[in-house]
Coordinates of C-alpha atoms and ligand atoms in Angstrom, one line a residue:
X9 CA -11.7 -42.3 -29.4
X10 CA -12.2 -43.2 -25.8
X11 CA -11.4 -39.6 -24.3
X12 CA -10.8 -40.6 -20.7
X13 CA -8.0 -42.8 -21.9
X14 CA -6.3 -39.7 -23.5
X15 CA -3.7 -37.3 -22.5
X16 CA -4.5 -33.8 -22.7
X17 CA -2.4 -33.0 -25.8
X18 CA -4.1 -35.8 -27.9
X19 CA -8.1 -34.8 -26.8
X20 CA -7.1 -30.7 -27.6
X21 CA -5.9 -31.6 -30.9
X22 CA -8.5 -34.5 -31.6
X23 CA -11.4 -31.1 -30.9
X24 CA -9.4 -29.3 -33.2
X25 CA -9.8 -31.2 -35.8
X26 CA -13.4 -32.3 -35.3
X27 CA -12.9 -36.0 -33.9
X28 CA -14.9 -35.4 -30.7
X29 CA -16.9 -32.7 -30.1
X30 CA -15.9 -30.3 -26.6
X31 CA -19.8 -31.4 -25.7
X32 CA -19.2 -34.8 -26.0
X33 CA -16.1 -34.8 -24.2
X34 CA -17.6 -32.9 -21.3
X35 CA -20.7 -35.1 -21.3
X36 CA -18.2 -38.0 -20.2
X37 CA -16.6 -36.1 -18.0
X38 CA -19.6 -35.3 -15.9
X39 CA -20.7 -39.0 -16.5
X40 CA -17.7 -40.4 -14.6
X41 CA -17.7 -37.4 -11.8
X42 CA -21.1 -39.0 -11.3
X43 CA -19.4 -42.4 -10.9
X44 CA -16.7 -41.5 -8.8
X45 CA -17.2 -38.0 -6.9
X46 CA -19.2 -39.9 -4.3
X47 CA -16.0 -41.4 -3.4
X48 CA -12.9 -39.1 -4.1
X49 CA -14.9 -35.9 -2.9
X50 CA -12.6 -33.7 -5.2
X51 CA -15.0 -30.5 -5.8
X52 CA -16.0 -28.1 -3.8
X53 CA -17.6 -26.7 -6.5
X54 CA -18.8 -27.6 -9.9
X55 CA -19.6 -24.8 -12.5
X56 CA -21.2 -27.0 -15.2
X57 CA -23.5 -24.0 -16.8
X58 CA -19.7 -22.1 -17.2
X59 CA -18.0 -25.4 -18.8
X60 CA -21.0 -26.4 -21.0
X61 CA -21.5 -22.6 -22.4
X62 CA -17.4 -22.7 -23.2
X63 CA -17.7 -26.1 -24.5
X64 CA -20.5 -25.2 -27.0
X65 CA -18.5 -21.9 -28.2
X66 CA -15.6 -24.2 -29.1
X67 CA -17.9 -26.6 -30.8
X68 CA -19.2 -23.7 -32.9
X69 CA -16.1 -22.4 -33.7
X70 CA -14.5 -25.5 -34.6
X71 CA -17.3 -25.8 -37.2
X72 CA -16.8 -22.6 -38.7
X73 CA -13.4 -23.3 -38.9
X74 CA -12.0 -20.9 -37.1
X75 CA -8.8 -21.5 -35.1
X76 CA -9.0 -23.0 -31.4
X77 CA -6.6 -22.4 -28.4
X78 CA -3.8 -25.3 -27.7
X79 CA -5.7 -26.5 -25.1
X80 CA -8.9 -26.9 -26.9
X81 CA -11.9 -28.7 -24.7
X82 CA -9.2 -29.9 -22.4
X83 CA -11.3 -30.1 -18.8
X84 CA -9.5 -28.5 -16.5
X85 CA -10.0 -28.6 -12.4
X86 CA -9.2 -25.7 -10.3
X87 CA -8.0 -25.0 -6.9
X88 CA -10.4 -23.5 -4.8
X89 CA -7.6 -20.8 -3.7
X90 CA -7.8 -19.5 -7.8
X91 CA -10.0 -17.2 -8.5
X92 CA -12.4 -17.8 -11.0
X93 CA -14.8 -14.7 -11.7
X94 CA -18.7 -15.4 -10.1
X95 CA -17.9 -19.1 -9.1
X96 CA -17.5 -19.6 -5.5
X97 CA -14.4 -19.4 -3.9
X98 CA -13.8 -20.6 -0.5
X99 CA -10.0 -21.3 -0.4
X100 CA -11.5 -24.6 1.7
X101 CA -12.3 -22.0 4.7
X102 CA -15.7 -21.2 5.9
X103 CA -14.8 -17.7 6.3
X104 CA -14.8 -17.2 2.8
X105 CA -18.3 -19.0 2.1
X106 CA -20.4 -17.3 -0.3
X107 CA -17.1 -15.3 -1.9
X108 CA -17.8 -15.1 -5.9
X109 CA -14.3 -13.0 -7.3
X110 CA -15.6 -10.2 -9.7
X111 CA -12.5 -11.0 -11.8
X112 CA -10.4 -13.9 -12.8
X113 CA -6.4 -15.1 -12.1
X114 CA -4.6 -14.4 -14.8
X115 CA -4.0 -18.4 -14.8
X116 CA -7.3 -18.6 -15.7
X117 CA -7.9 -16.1 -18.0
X118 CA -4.7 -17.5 -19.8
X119 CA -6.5 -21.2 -19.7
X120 CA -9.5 -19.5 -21.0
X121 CA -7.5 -17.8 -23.8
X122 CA -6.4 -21.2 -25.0
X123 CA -9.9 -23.0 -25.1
X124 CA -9.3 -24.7 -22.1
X125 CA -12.9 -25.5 -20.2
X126 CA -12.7 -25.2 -16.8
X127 CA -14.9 -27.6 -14.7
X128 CA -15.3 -26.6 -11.2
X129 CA -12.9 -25.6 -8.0
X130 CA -10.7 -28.7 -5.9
X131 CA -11.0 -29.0 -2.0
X132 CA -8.4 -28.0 -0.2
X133 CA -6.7 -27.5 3.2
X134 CA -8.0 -24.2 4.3
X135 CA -5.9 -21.7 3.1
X136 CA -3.8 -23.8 1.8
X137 CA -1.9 -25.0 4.7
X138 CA -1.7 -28.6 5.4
X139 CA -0.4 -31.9 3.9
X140 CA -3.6 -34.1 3.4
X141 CA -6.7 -32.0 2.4
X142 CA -8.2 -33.1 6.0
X143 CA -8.3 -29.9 6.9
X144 CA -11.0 -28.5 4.8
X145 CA -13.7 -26.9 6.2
X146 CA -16.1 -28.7 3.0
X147 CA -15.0 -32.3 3.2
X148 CA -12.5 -35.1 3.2
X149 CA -11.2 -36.3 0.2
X150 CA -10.1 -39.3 -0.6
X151 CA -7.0 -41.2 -2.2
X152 CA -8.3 -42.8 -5.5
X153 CA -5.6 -45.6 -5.1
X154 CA -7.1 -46.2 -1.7
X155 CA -10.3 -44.5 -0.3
X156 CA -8.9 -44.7 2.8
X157 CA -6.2 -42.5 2.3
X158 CA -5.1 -39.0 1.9
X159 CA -4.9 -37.8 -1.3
X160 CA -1.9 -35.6 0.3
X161 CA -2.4 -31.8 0.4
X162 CA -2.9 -29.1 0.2
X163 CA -4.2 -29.4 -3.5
X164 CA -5.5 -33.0 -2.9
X165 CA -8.7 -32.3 -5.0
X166 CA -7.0 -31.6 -7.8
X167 CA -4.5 -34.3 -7.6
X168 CA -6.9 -36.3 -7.0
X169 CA -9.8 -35.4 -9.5
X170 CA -6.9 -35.7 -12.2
X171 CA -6.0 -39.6 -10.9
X172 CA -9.6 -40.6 -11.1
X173 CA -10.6 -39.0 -14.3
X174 CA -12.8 -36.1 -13.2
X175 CA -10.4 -33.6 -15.4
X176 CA -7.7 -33.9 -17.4
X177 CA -5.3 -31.8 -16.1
X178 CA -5.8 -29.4 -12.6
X179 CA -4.2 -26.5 -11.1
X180 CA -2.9 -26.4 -7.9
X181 CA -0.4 -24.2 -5.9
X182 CA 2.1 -24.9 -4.3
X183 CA 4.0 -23.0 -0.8
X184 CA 5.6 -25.7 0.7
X185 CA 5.0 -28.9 -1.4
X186 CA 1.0 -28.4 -2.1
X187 CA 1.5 -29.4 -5.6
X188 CA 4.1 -32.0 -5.5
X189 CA 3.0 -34.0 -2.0
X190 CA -0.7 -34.7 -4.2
X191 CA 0.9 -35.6 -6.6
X192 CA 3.4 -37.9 -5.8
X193 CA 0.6 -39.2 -3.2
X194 CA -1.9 -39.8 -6.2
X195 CA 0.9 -41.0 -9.0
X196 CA 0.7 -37.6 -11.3
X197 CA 2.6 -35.1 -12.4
X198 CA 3.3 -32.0 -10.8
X199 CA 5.3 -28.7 -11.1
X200 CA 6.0 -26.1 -8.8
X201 CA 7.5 -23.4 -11.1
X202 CA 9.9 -21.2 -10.6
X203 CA 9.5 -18.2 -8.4
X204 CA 7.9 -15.6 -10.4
X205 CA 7.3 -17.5 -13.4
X206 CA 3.2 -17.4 -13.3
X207 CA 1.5 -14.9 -11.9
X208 CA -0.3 -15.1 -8.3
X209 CA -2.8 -12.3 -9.3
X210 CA -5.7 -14.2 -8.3
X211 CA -4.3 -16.6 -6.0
X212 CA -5.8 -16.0 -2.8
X213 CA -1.9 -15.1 -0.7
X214 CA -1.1 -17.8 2.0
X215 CA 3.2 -17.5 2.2
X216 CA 3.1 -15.2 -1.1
X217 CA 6.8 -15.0 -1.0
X218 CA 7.2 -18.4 -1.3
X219 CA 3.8 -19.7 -3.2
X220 CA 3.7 -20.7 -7.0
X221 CA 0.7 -21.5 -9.6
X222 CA 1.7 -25.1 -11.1
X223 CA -0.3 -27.9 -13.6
X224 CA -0.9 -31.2 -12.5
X225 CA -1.2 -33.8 -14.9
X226 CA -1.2 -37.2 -15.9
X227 CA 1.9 -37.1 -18.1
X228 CA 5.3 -34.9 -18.4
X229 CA 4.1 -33.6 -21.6
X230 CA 0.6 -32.6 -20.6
X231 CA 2.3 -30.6 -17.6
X232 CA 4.8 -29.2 -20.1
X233 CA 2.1 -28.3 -22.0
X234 CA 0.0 -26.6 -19.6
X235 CA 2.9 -24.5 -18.4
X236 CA 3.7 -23.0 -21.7
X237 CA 0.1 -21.9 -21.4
X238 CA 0.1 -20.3 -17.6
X239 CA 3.4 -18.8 -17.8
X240 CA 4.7 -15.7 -18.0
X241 CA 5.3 -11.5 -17.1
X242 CA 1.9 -10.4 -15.5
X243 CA 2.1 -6.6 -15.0
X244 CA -0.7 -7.2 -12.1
X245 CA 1.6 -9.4 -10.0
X246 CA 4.8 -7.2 -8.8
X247 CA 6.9 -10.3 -8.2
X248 CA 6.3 -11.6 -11.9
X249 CA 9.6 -12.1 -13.7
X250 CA 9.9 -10.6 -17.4
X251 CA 9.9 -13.3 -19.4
X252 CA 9.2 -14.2 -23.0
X253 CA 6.5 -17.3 -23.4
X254 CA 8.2 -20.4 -23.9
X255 CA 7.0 -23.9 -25.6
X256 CA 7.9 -26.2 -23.2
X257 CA 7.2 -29.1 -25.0
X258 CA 9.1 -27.9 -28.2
X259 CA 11.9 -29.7 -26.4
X260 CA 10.9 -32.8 -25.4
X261 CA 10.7 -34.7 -29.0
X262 CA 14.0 -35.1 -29.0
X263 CA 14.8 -38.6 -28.8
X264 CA 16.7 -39.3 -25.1
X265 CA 20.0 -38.9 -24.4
X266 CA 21.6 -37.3 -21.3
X267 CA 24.9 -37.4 -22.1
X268 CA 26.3 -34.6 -19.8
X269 CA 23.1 -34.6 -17.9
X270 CA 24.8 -34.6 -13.7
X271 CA 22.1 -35.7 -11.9
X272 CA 22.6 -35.6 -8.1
X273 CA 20.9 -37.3 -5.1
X274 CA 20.6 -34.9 -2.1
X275 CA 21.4 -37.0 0.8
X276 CA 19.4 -35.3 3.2
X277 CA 16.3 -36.3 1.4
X278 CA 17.2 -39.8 1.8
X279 CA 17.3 -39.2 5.8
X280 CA 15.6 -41.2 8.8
X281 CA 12.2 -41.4 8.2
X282 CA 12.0 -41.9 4.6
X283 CA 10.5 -45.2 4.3
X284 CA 13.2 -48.3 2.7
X285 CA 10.8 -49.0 -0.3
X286 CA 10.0 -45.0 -1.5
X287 CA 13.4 -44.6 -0.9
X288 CA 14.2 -47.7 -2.8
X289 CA 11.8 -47.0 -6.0
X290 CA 13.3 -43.1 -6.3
X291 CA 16.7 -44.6 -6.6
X292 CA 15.8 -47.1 -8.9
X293 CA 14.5 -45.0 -11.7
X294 CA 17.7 -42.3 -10.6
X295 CA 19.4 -44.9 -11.7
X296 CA 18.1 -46.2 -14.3
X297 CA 18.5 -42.9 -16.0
X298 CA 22.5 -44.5 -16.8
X299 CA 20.7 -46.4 -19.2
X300 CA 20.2 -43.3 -21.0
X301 CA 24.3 -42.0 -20.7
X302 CA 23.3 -39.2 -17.4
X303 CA 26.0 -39.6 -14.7
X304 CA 24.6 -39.8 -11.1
X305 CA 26.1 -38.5 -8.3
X306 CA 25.6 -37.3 -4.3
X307 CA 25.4 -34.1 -2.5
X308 CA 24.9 -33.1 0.7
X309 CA 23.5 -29.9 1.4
X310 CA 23.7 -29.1 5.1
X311 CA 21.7 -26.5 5.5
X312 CA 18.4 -28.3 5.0
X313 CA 18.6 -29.8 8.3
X314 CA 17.1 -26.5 9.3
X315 CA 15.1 -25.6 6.4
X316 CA 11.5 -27.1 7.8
X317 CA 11.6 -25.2 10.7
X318 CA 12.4 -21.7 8.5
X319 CA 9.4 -22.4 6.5
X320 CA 7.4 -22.9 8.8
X321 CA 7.8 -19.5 10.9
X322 CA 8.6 -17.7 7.5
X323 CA 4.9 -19.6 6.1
X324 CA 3.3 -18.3 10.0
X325 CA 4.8 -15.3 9.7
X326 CA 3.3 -14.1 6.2
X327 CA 0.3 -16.0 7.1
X328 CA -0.3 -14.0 10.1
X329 CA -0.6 -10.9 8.3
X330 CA -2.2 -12.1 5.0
X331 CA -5.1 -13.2 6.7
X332 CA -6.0 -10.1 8.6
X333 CA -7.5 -9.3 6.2
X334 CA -10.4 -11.6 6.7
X335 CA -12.9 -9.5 9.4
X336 CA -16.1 -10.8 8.2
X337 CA -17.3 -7.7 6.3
X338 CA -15.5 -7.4 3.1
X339 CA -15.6 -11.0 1.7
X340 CA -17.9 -14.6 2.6
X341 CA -19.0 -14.9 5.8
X342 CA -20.5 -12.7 8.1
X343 CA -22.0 -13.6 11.5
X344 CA -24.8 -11.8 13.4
X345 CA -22.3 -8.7 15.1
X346 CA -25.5 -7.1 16.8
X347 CA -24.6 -5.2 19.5
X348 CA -21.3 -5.8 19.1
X349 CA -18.5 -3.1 19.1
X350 CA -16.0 -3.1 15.7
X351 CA -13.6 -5.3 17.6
X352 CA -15.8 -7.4 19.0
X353 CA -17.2 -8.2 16.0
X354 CA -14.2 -9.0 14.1
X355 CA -13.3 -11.7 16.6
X356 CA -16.3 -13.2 16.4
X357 CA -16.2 -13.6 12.9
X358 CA -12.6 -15.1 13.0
X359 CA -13.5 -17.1 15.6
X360 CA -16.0 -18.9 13.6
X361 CA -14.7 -18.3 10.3
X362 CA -11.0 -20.2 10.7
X363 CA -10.3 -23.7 11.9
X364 CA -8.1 -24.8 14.4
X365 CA -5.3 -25.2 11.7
X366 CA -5.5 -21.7 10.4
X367 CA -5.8 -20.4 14.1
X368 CA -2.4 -22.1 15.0
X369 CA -1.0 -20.7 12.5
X370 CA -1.8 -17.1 12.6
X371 CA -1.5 -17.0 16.4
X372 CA 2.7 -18.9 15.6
X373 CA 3.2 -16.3 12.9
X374 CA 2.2 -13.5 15.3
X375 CA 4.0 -14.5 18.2
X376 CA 7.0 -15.0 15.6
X377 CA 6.8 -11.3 14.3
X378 CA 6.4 -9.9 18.0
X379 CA 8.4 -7.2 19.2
X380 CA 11.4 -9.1 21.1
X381 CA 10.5 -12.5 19.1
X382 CA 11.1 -11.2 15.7
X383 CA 14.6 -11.1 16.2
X384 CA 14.9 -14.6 17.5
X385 CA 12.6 -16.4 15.0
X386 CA 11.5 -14.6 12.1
X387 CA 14.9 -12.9 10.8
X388 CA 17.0 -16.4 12.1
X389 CA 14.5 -18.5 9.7
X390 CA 15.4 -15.7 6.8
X391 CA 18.9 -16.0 7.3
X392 CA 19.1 -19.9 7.1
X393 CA 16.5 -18.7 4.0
X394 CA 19.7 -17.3 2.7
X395 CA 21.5 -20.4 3.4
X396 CA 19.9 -22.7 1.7
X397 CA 19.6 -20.9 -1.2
X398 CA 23.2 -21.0 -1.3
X399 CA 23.8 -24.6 -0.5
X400 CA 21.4 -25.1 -3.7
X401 CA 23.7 -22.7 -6.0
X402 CA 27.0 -24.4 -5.0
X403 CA 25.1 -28.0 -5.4
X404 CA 24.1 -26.9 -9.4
X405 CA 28.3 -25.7 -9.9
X406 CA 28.9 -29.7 -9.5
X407 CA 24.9 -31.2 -11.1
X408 CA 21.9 -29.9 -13.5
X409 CA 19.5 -31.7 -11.8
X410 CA 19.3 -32.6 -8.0
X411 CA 17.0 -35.3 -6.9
X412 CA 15.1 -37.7 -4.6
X413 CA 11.9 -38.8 -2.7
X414 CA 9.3 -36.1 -3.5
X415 CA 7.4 -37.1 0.0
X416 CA 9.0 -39.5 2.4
X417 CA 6.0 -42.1 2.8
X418 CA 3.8 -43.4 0.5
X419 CA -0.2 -41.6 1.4
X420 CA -1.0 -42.7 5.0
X421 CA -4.6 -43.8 6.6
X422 CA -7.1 -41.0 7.1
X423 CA -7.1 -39.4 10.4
X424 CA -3.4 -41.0 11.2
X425 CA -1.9 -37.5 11.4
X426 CA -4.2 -35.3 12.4
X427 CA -3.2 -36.3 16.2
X428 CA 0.2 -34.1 16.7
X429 CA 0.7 -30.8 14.0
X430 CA 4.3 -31.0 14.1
X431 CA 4.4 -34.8 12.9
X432 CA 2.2 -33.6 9.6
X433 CA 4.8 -30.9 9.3
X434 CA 7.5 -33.3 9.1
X435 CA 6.3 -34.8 6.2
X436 CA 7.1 -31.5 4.1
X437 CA 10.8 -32.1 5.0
X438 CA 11.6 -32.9 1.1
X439 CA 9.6 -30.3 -0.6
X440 CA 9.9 -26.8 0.5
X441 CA 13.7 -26.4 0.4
X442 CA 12.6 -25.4 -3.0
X443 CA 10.3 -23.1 -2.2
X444 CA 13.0 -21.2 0.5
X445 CA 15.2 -21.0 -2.6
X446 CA 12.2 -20.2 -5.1
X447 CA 13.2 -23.0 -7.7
X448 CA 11.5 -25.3 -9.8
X449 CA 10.9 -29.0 -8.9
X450 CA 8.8 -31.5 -10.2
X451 CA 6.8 -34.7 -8.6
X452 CA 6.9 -37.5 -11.4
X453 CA 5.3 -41.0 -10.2
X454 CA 8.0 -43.2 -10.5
X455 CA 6.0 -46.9 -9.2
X456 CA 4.1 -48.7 -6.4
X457 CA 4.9 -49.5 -3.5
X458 CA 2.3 -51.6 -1.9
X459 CA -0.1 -50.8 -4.2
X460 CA 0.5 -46.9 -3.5
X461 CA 2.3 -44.3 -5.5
X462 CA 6.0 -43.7 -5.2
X463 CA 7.0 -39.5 -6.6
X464 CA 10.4 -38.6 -7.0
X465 CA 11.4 -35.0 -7.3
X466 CA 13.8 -33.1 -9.4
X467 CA 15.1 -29.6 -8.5
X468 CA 16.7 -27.8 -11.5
X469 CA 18.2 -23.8 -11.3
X470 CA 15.8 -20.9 -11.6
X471 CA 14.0 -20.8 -15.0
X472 CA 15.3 -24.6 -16.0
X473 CA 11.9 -26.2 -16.2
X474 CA 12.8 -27.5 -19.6
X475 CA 15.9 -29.3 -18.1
X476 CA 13.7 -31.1 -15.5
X477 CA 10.8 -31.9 -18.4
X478 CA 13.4 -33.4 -20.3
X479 CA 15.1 -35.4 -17.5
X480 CA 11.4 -36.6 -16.0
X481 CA 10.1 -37.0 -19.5
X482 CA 13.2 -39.5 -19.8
X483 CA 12.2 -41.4 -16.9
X484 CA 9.1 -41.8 -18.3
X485 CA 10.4 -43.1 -21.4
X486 CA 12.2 -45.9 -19.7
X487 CA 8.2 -47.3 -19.0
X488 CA 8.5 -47.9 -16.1
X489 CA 5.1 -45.6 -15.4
X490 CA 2.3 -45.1 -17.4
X491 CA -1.4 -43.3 -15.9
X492 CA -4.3 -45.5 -15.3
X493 CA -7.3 -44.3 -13.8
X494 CA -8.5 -45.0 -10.6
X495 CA -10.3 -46.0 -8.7
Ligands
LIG524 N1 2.2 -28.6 4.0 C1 2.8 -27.3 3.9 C2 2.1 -26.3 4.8 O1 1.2 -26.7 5.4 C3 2.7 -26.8 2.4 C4 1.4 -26.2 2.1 C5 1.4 -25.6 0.7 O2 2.3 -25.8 -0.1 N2 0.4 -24.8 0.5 O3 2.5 -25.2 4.9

């Protein structure tokens, strides 16, 4: 078996049954991260004593017979905003340099409980905020279709150490489009869940009321897969819905057929800007799904003309005040505060602990939550919050599934954006409606364009991920995508 060729499903079940060893499949692993890392820059950190030591217990009990998780030897690449107990996490800030967690995510203690080995943490933006990974503090990384690209953001490592081969599936996390921007920028999979769905104990908070846990992988089934294994009630996180534990894959072997599947195009996410050919690929394989008996349609939703500029001063706002928390004493860095009084000292560390990104950001979300402001920006963006999330529940009385471009370009040059923030923040125009409204949408690759990946998104009704597996699983079924590794 050539593992690197394999989906995640097919290698968990060929170290189940003895075909490869968890050792041997890690051992190739690490071979091609020592091929390609010099070039994608996906890690921040690689914990190869932890994913050696798992491997080998696997191994062991695989020999003894005794039963193995679902995701068996499966390597699996981590955001660096997850914790992962006494492996450094930075959250791609310098402010949190030299931060080992004493404890894990429940994510991870939930991969763990399913034999999953877990290979090392993904750069990121810092904190999570950002649309191209540029703005780590740690490195650039780079587009394995095209080095000089973005991989997208702001979980470009793991999108793009699961394009390239470094791991087999990833984690990332998603506030505004994290997850689904990498992937549809690196042609994988990705799913921002539900609200509520995984638990964020362990995610270090950037917008929490609006962030998700979600898989990225090179296949619908392997993200189906890997959310059957992260899902679910987590006493620990107070915005964790009760739910029972689902199989999510127990539904795709059907064979295809949407009859009665509505799928609907949301015309704003076909708006100026989108470029002719993404725009053109996404409405191809929309189409295409009449092949398969679903009826397409279109919808407006008007509200999401203002829905970019309520994230962003609802993302500010909670951002402002979840990263106070960062004075240089408790966690990472700490500079020299020698005679320096409390408050001096605190600035000093901020000052050198943030970049200019995060800066913006907290300084916006301040000024938004101001006495006199607060009226003004903060409780108008929840309101049009409000808004959309109705627009979404009258669009799903008249469609299951609503859809278009996931991003509105394909990945653009490094350094091309980095010029004006607000032209960066455009190109999140298409992703967090669905994180106002807390629902679930997916990025499936869905072709080239010039060479690059083309993702299209689905957006199904609070806890309908199966309905969207089923309808991207059935775009994948027409062919017209399969994974190949790059570069
Ligand atoms: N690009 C968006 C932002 O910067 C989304 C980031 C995310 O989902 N974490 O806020």
């Amino acid at each position: 078996m050539r593992p690197l060729y394999n989906s995640a499903e097919r290698i968990a079940s060929a170290v189940e049954n003895g075909e490869i060893s968890a050792i041997e499949l890690l051992d190739e692993i690490f071979e091609r991260i020592k091929a390609v890392e010099p070039k994608i820059n996906a890690f921040i950190t690689l914990a190869e004593d932890k994913a050696y030591e798992k491997a080998k217990d696997i191994d062991q009990r695989v020999r003894k017979g005794l039963k193995v998780g679902r995701l068996a030897g499966v390597v699996v690449a981590v955001k660096d905003n997850i914790c992962v107990k006494n492996v450094e996490t930075t959250c791609g800030s310098k402010i949190l340099k030299g931060y080992f967690p004493s404890y894990n995510a429940t994510v991870i203690e939930k991969l763990d409980m399913e034999d999953a080995v877990i290979i090392g943490k993904t750069n990121m933006d810092e904190f999570a905020m950002g649309s191209t990974t540029e703005f780590s503090a740690y490195k650039t990384t780079r587009n394995p279709y095209d080095l000089e690209r973005v991989p997208g953001g702001s979980s470009g490592g793991s999108a793009a150490a699961v394009a390239s081969g470094e791991a087999l599936l990833a984690l990332g996390s998603d506030t505004g489009g994290s997850i689904r921007c990498p992937a549809a920028f690196c042609g994988v999979v990705g799913l921002k869940p539900t609200y509520g769905l995984v638990s964020r104990y362990g995610l270090i908070a950037y917008a929490n009321s609006l962030e998700q846990i979600g898989p990225i992988a090179r296949n619908v089934r392997d993200c189906a897969l890997s959310l059957s294994v992260i899902a679910g009630y987590d006493p620990r996180d107070s915005t964790s819905l009760t739910v029972q534990p689902k199989d999510y894959l127990e539904d795709l072997n059907a064979t295809y057929d949407l009859k009665g599947v509505r799928v609907g195009i949301i015309k704003e996410f076909l708006a100026e800007g989108v470029q002719e050919s993404v725009a053109s690929k996404v409405l191809d394989t929309i189409y295409s799904l009449e092949e398969l008996d679903a009826s397409i349609g279109e919808i407006s939703l008007e509200s999401l003309e203002y829905a970019l500029a309520a994230y962003y001063v609802i993302a500010m706002s909670e951002a402002s005040s979840n990263l106070a928390r960062y004075d240089g004493l408790r966690y990472g860095l700490r500079v020299s505060d020698q005679g320096l009084n409390w408050g001096r000292a605190y600035a000093k560390n901020r000052r050198l602990g943030f970049g200019e990104e995060v800066k913006r950001r907290i300084i916006l979300g301040t000024f938004a939550l101001s006495a006199g402001y607060y009226e003004a920006y903060y409780l108008k963006a929840l309101k049009v919050r409000t808004l959309v999330l109705m627009d979404f529940q009258r669009a799903f009385k008249e469609f299951d599934v609503l859809a278009g471009p996931s991003m509105p370009t394909v990945a653009f040059k490094i350094g091309e954006k980095m010029e004006d923030p607000l032209e960066l923040y455009m190109c999140d125009v298409n992703t967090v409606p669905a994180n106002l409204a807390g629902l679930p949408a997916i990025s499936i690759p869905c072709g080239l364009s010039e060479g690059l990946p083309v993702g299209l998104q689905l957006i199904a009704p609070p806890m309908e991920e199966s309905r969207l597996f089923k309808v991207s699983h059935s775009c994948e079924s027409l062919g017209k995508w399969s994974f190949t590794l790059k570069p």
